[in-house]
Coordinates of C-alpha atoms and ligand atoms in Angstrom, one line a residue:
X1 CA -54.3 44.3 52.0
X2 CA -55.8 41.2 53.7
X3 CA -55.7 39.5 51.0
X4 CA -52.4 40.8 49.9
X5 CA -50.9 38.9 53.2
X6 CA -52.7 35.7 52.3
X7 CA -51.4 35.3 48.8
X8 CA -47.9 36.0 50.3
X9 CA -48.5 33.2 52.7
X10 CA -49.9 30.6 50.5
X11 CA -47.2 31.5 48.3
X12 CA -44.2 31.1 50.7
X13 CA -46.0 27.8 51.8
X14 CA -46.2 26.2 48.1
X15 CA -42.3 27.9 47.6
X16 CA -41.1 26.2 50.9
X17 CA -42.9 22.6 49.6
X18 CA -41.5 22.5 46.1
X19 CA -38.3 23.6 47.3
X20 CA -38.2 20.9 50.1
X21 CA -39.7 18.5 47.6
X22 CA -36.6 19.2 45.3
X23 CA -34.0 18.9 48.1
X24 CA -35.7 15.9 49.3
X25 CA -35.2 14.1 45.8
X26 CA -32.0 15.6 45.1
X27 CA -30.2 14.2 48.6
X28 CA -31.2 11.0 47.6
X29 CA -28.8 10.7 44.7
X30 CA -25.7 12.4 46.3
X31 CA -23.6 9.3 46.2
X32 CA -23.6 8.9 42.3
X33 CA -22.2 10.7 39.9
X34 CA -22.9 13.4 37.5
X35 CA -22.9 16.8 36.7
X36 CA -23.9 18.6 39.7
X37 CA -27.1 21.8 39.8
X38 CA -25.4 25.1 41.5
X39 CA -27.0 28.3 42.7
X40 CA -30.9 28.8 42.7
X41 CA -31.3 28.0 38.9
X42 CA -29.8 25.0 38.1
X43 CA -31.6 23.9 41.9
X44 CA -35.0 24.2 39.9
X45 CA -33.8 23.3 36.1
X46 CA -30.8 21.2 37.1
X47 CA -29.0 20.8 33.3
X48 CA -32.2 22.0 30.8
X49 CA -30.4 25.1 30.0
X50 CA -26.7 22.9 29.3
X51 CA -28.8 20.9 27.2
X52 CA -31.2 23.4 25.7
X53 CA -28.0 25.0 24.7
X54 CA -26.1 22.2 23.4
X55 CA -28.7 21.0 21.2
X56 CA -30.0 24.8 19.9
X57 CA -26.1 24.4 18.1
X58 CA -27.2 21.4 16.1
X59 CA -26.1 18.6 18.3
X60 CA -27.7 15.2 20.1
X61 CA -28.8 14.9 23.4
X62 CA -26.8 11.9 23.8
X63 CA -24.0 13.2 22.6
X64 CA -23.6 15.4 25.1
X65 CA -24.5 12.0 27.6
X66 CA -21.4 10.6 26.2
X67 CA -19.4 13.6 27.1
X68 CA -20.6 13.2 30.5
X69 CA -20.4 9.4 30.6
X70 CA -16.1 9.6 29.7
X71 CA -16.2 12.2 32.5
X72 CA -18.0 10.4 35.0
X73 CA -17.8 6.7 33.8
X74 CA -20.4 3.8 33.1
X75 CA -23.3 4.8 35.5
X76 CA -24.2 8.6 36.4
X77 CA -27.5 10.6 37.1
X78 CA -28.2 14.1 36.1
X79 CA -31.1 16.5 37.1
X80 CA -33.6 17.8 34.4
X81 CA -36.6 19.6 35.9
X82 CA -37.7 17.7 38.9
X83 CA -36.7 14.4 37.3
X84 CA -32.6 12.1 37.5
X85 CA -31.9 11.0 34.4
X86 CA -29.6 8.1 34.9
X87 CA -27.2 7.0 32.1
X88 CA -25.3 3.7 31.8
X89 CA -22.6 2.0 30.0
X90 CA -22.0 -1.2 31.8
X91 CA -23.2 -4.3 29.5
X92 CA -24.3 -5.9 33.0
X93 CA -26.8 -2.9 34.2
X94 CA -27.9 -2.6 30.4
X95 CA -28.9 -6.5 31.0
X96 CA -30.7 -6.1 34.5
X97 CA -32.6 -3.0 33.0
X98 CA -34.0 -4.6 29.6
X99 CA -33.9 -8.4 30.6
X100 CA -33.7 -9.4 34.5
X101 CA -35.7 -6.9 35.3
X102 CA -37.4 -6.4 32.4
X103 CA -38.2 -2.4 33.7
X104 CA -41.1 -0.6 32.4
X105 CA -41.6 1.9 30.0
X106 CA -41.5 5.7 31.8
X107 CA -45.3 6.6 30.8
X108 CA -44.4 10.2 30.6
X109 CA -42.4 9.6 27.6
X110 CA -44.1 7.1 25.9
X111 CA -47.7 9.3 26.6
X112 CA -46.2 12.1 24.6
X113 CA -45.3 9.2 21.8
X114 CA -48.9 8.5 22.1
X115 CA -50.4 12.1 22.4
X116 CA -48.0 15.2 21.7
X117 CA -49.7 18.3 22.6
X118 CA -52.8 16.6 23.4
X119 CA -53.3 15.3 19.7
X120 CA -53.6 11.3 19.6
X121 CA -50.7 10.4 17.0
X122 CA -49.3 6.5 18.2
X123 CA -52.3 6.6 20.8
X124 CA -52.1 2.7 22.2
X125 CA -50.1 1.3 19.5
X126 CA -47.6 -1.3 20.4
X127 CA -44.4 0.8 20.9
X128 CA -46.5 3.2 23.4
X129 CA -48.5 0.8 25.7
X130 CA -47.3 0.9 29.0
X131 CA -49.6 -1.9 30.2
X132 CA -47.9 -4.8 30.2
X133 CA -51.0 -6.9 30.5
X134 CA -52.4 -5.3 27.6
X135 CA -48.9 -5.3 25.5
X136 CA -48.4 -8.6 26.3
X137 CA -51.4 -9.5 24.1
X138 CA -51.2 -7.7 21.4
X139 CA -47.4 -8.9 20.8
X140 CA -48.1 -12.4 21.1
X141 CA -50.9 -11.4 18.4
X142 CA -48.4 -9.7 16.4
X143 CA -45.9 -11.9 16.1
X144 CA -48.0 -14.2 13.9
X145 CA -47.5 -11.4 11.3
X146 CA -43.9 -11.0 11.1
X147 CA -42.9 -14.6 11.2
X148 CA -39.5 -14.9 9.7
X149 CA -41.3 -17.7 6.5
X150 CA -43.7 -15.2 5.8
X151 CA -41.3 -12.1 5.5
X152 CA -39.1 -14.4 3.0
X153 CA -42.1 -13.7 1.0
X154 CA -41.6 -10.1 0.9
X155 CA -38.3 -10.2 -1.1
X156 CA -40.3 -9.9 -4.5
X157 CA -41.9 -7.0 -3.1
X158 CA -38.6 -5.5 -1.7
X159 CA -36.8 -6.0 -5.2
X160 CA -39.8 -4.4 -6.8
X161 CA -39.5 -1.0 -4.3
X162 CA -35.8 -1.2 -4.8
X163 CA -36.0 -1.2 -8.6
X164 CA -38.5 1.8 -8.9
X165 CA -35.6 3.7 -6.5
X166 CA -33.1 2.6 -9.1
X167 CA -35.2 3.9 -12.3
X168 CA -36.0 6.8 -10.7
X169 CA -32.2 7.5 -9.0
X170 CA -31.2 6.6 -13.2
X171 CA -33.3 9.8 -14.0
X172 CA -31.7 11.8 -11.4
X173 CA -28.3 10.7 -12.5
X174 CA -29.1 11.4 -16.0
X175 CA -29.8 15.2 -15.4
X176 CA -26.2 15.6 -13.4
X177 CA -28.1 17.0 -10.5
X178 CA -27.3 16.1 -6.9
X179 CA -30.0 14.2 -4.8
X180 CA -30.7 13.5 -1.1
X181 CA -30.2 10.2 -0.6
X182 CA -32.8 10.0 2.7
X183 CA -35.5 11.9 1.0
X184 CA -35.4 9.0 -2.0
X185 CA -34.8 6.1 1.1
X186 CA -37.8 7.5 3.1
X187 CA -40.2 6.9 0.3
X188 CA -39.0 3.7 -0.8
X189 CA -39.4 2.9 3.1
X190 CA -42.6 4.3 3.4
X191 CA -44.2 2.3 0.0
X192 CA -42.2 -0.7 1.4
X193 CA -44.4 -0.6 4.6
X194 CA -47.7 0.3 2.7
X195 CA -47.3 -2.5 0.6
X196 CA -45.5 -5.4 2.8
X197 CA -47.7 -4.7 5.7
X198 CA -50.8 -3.8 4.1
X199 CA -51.0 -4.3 0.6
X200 CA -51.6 -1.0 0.1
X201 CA -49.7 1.0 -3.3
X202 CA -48.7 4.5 -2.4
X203 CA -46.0 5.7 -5.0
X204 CA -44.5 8.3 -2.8
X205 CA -41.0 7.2 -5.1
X206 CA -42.8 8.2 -7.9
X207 CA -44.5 11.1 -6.5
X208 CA -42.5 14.0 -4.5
X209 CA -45.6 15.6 -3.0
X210 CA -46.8 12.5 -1.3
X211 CA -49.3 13.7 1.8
X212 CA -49.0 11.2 3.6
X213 CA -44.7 11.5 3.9
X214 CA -45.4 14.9 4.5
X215 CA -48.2 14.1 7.9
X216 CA -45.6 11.6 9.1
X217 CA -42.9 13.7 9.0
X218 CA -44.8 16.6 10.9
X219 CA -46.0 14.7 13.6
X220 CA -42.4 13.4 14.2
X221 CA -41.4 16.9 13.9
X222 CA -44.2 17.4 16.9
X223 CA -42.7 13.9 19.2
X224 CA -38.6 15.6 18.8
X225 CA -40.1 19.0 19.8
X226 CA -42.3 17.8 22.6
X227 CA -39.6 15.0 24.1
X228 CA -36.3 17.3 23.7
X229 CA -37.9 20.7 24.9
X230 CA -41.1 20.7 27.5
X231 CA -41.0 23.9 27.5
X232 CA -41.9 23.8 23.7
X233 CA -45.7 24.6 23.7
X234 CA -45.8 28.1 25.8
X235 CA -42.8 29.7 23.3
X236 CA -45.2 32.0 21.1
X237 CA -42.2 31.1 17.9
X238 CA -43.6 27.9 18.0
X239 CA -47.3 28.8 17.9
X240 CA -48.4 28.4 14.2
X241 CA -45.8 24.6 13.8
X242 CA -47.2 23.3 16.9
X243 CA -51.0 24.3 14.9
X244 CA -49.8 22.7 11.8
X245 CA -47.9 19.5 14.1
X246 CA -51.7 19.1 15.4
X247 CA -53.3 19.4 11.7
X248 CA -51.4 17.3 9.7
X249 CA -51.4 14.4 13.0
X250 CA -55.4 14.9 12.6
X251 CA -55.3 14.0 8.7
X252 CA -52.9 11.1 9.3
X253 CA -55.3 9.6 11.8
X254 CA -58.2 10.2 8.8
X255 CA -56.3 9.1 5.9
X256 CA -55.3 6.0 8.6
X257 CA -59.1 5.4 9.3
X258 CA -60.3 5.6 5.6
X259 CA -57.5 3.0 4.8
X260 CA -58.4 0.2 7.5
X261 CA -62.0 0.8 6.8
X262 CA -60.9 -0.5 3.3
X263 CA -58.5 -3.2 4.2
X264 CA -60.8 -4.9 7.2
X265 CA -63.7 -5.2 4.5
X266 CA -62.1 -6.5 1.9
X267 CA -60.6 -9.4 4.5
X268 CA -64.5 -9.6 5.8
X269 CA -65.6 -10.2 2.4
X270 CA -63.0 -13.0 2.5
X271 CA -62.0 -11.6 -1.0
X272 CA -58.2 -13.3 -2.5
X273 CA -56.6 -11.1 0.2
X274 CA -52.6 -11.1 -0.1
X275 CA -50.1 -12.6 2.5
X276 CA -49.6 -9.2 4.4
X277 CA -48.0 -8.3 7.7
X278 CA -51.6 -6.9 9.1
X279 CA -53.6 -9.8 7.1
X280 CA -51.7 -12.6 9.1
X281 CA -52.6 -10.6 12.3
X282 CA -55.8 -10.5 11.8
X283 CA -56.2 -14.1 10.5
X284 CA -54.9 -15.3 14.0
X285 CA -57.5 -12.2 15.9
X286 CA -60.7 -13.9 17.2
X287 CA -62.9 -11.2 15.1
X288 CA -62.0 -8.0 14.0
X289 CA -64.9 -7.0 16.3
X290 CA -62.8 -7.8 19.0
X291 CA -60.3 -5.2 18.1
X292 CA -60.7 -1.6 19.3
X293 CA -60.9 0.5 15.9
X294 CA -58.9 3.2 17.5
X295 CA -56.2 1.1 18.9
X296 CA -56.1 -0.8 15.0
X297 CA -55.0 2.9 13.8
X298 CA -52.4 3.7 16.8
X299 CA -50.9 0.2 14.9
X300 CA -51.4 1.4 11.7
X301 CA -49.2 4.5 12.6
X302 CA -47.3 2.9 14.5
X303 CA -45.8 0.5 11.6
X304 CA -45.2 3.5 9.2
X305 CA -43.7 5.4 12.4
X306 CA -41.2 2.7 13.5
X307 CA -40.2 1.2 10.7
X308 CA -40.0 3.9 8.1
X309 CA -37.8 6.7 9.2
X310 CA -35.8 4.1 11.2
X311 CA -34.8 2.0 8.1
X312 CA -34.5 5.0 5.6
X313 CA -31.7 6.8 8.3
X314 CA -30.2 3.5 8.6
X315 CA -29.3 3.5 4.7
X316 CA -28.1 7.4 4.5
X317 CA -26.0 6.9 7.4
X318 CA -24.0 4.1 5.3
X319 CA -24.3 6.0 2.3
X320 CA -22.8 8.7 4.3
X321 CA -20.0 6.5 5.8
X322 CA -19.0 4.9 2.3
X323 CA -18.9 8.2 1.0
X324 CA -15.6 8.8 3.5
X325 CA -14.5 5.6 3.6
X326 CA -12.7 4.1 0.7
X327 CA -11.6 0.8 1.6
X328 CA -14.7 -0.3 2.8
X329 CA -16.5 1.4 -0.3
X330 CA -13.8 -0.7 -2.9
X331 CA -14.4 -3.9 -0.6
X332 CA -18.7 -3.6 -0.3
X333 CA -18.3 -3.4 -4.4
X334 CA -16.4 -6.0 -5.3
X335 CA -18.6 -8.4 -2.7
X336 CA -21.6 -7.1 -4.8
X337 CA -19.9 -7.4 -8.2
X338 CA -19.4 -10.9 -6.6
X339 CA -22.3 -12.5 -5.7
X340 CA -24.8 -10.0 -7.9
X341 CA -22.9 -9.2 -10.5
X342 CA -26.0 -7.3 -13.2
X343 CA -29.0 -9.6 -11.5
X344 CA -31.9 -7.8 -11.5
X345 CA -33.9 -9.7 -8.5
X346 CA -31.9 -10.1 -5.9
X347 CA -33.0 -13.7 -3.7
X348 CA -32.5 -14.7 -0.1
X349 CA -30.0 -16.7 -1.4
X350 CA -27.6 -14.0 -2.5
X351 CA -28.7 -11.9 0.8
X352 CA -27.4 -14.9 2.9
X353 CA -24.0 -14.7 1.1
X354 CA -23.6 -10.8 1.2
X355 CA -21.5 -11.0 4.4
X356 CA -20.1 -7.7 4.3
X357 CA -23.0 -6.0 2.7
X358 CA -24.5 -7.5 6.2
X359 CA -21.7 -5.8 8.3
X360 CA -21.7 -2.3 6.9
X361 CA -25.4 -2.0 7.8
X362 CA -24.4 -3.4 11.3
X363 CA -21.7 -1.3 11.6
X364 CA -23.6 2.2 10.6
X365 CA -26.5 0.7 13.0
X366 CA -23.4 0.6 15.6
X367 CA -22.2 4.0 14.7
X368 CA -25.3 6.0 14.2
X369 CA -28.9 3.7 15.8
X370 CA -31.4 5.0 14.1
X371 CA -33.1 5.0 17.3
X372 CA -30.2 6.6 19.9
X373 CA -32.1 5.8 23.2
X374 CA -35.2 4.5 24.9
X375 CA -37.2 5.4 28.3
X376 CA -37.3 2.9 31.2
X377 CA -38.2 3.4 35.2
X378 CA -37.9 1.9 38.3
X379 CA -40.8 1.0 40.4
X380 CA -38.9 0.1 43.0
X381 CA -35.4 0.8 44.1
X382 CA -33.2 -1.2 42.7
X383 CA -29.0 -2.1 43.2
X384 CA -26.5 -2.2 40.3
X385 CA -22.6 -2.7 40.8
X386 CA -23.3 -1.7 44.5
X387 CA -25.0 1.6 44.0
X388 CA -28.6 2.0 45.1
X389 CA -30.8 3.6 42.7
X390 CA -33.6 5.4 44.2
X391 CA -37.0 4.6 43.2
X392 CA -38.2 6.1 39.7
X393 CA -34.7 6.9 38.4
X394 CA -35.3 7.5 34.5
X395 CA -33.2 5.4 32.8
X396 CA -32.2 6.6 29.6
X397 CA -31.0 3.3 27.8
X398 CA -28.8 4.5 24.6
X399 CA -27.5 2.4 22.1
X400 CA -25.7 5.4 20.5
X401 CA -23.5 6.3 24.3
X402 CA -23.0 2.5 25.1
X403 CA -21.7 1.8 21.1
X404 CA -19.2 4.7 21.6
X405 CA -17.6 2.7 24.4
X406 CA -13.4 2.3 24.0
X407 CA -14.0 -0.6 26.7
X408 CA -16.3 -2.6 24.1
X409 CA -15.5 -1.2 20.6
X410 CA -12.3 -0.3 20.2
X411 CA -11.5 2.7 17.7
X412 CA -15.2 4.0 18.1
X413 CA -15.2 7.3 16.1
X414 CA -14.2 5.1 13.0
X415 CA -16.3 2.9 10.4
X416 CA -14.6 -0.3 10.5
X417 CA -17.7 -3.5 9.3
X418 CA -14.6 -6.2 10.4
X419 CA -15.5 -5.8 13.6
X420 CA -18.4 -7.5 13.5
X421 CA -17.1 -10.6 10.8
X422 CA -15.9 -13.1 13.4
X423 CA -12.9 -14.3 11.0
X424 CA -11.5 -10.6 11.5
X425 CA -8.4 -10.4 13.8
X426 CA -10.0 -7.2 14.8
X427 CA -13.6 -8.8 15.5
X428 CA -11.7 -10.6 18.3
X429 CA -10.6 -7.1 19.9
X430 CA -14.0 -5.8 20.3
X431 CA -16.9 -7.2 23.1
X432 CA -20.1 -7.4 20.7
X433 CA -22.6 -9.1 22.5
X434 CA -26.7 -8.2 22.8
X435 CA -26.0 -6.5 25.8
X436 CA -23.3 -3.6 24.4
X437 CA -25.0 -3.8 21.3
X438 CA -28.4 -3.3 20.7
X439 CA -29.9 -0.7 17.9
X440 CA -33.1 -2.5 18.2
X441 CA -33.1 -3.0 21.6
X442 CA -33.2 -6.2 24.1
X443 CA -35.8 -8.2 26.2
X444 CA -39.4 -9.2 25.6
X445 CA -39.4 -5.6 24.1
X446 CA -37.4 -5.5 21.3
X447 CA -37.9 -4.2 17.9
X448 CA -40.7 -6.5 15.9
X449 CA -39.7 -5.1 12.6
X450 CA -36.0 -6.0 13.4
X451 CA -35.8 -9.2 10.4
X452 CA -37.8 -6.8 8.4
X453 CA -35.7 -3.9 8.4
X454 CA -32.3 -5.7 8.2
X455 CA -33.6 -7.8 4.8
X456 CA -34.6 -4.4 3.6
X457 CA -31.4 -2.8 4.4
X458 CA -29.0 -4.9 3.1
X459 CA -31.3 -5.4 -0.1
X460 CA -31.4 -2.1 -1.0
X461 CA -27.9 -1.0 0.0
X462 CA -26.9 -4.1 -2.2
X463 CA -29.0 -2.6 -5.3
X464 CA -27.8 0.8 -4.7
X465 CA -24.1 0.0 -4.7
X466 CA -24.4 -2.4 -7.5
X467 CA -26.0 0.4 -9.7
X468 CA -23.9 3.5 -8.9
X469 CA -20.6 4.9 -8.3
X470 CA -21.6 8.3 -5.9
X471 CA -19.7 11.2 -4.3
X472 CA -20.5 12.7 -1.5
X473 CA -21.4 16.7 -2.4
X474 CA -18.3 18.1 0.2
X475 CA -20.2 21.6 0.6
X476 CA -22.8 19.7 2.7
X477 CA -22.9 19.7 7.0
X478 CA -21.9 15.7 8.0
X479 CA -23.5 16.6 11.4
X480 CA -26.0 14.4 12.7
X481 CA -29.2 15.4 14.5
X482 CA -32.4 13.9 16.8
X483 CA -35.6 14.3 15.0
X484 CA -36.9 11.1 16.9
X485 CA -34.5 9.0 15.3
X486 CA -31.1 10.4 14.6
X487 CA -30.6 11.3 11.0
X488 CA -27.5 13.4 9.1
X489 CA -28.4 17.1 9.0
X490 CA -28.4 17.8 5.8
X491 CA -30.1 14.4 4.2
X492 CA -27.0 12.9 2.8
X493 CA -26.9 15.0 -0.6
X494 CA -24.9 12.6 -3.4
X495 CA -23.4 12.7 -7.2
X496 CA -24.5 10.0 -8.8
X497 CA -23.2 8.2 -11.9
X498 CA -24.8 5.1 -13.6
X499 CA -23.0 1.4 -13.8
X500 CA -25.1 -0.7 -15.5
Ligands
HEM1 C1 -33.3 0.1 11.2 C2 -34.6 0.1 11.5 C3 -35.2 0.0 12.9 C4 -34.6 0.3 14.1 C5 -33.2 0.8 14.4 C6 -35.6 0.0 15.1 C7 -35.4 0.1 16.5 C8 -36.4 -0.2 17.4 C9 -36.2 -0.1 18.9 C10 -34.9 0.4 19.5 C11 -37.3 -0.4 19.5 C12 -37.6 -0.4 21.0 C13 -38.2 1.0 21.3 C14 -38.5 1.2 22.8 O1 -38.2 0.4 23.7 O2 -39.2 2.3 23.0 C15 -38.3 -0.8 18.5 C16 -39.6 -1.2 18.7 C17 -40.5 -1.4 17.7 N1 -40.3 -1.4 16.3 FE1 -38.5 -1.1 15.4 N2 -36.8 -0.5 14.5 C18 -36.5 -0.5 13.1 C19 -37.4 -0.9 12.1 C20 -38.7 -1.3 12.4 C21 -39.6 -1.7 11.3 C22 -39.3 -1.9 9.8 C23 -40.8 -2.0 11.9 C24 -42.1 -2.4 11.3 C25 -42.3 -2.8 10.1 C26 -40.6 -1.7 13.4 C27 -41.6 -1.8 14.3 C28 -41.4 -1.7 15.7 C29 -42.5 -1.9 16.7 C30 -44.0 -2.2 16.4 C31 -41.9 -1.7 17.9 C32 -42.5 -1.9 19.3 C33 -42.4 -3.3 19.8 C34 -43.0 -3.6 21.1 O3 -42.9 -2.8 22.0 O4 -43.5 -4.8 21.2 N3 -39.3 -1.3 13.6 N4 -37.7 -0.6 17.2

């Protein structure tokens, strides 16, 4: 019975310090905005069930952020757990967060990056170290790999990736079946990488069962489930993914190893090695000894991570956009007929002419980023527009909630590219600057791969359009989803019929 009494005790004690600790962090964000926690629940869970709900009916978390931000305008907090979320919309906060202040990365977020459920998948790798010290270095490394000369080089190699997607799409076409268009993106993405990056030749275009597509997409699969639900790992339904999440991150880690082994002897044997991405790094390393093995595969990941389902979304969401949008469809052709007409190697000449090739990727980046929001805190508290924001706020930066924004781009909700061709009455009605628009982010860190994947976008899209008239199949869901990066639901499933 003793005992009994003591249990009751220590438990009203550790009841009565969580529940002060809560009120405690709560009071300090009553004068901003938001949606508010009531009764005992929501005190403890603040929104997770709102948002647990929202997204279990195939939806976005920040969706349901920009429903909130036209209800409570350009800066609010909510509650999720024990943690305010702040959102903003205000081109001036989005600039003190990324630049001025240059905030750091919230480690809870970018440790699950690094290890969902306890399995390292982007480990260290640049996009998940928090040390700045430690970033700093490896960036300024980095950089020597994707200088903007060197990645003029890669246009052969993009042709040749975009060609094999044209023979193979020519196949498809042949057979009258329909095809999704991200599936056939993601490989050509994921061999672009291989290859550009490391010289490596993978073939997934050429070879559906590719193992290493398949481990990439699982332990993406594992980041979406960790990030959006954290209550993901005790729910018994997701016992035997979360086992195979842990598996296939394992073999991508062993089939990364097995590959750098390969690539770091044959630069050490100073054999003819080509002019890659990670060859140019390592030229301008003091010794490969100097690098930590295990941090050299959190890169190696981390390339194939950020840069392939990123770019591959990027292109389904225009092919999903021109697939509803006429005008802009008959005006991206004839630009193409233009300046391409039936070349079959596309140079960086023609990409510098393909203006409004340029702005329909721009515009789908505005419309649907790839990558909808990133995790900053403050260390300190901090002041924007005269409203004090306690000391670590999570800010959720979005591209997706501040490119929906009436105040900076006018008719949001539609696909219009003229708005960002400055000769364009309409360009002149919208407020595009870096700080409302930003689908690979702002500040010291910013997207590395940005030059890459824009030369790669336009180049294929440019291919794509000049080979094939397409229809959209109209039994398919147009909703968009978060699996990391936001993609469309149902993979963009197209008709397609040969030009040339
Ligand atoms: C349309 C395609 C892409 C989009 C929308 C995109 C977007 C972004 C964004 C928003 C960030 C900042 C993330 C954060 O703060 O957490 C980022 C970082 C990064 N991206 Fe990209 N990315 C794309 C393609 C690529 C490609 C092709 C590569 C590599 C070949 C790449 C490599 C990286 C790396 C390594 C970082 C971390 C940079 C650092 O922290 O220093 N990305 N990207």
């Amino acid at each position: 019975m003793i005992f009994f009494h003591i249990f009751l005790t220590v438990l009203s004690f550790v009841s009565f310090v969580i529940i002060f600790k809560f009120f405690k962090i709560r009071s300090k964000y009553g004068h901003l905005p938001g949606p508010k926690s009531n009764g005992l629940i929501e005190f403890f869970f603040g929104q997770y069930f709102d948002i647990y709900k929202f997204l279990s009916e195939n939806n976005f978390i920040e969706d349901l952020q920009l429903i909130w931000s036209k209800k409570f305008g350009s800066i609010y907090v909510y509650q999720f757990f024990h943690q305010m979320i702040c959102i903003t919309s205000d081109e001036d906060i989005i600039k003190k967060i990324l630049i001025e202040k240059d905030l750091p990365k919230k480690p809870e977020i970018y440790n699950i990056v690094g290890y969902p459920f306890g399995e390292r998948f982007l480990g260290s790798g640049l996009v998940s170290e928090i040390n700045k010290e430690k970033w700093r270095a490896r960036r300024a490394l980095f950089n020597h790999g994707f200088k903007k000369n060197s990645l003029l080089q890669s246009i052969e190699e993009f042709n040749a990736k975009g060609n094999k997607l044209i023979q193979k799409l020519n196949l498809i076409a042949e057979s009258k079946k329909s095809i999704y268009m991200f599936d056939e993106f993601n490989r050509m993405a994921l061999d672009a990488i291989a290859k550009i990056a490391f010289d490596l030749e993978l073939d997934s275009i050429g070879n559906q069962e590719s193992e290493l597509n398949s481990f990439i997409t699982y332990g993406l699969h594992g980041l979406t489930l960790k990030m959006t639900d954290p209550l993901s790992e005790i729910r018994p339904s997701n016992k035997k993914l979360i086992k195979e999440i842990k598996q296939s991150i394992r073999n991508l880690r062993k089939f990364s190893a097995e590959q750098l082994r390969n690539i770091i002897e044959k630069f050490e044997e100073d054999s003819p090695i080509s002019n890659t991405i990670f060859s140019n790094i390592l030229r301008h390393a003091k010794s490969t000894d100097d690098m930590d093995f295990e941090i050299m595969i959190d890169d190696f990941i981390t390339f194939f991570i950020a840069g392939q389902e990123t770019t591959a979304n990027a292109l389904s969401f225009c092919i999903l956009e021109l697939g509803q949008n006429e005008r802009v469809l008959k005006k991206l052709k004839s630009e193409i007929e233009e300046i391409l007409g039936c070349k079959n190697n596309i140079s960086n000449e023609d990409i510098s002419k393909l203006n409004y090739t340029a702005a329909v990727f721009k515009e789908s980046l505005r419309k649907w980023p790839p990558v909808a929001a990133f995790s900053r805190f403050n260390p300190e508290e901090i002041e924007f527009g005269g409203k004090l924001i306690p000391k670590n706020t999570w800010f959720y930066v979005s591209p997706f909630v501040m490119s929906q924004s009436e105040k900076y781009f006018p008719r949001p909700d539609e696909f219009i590219p003229e708005r960002f061709i400055s000769s364009e009455p309409f360009a002149k009605e919208n407020k595009i600057t870096s700080y409302t628009y930003f689908p690979f982010s702002i500040g010291p860190r910013n997207c590395i791969g940005q030059n890459f994947a824009i030369l790669e976008g336009k180049l294929i899209l440019a291919k794509f359009i000049q080979h094939f008239d397409f229809t959209l199949d109209p039994y398919q869901s147009l909703k968009v989803v978060e699996r990391t990066t936001l993609r469309p639901i149902d993979g963009v499933k197209v008709y397609l019929n040969p030009k040339i």
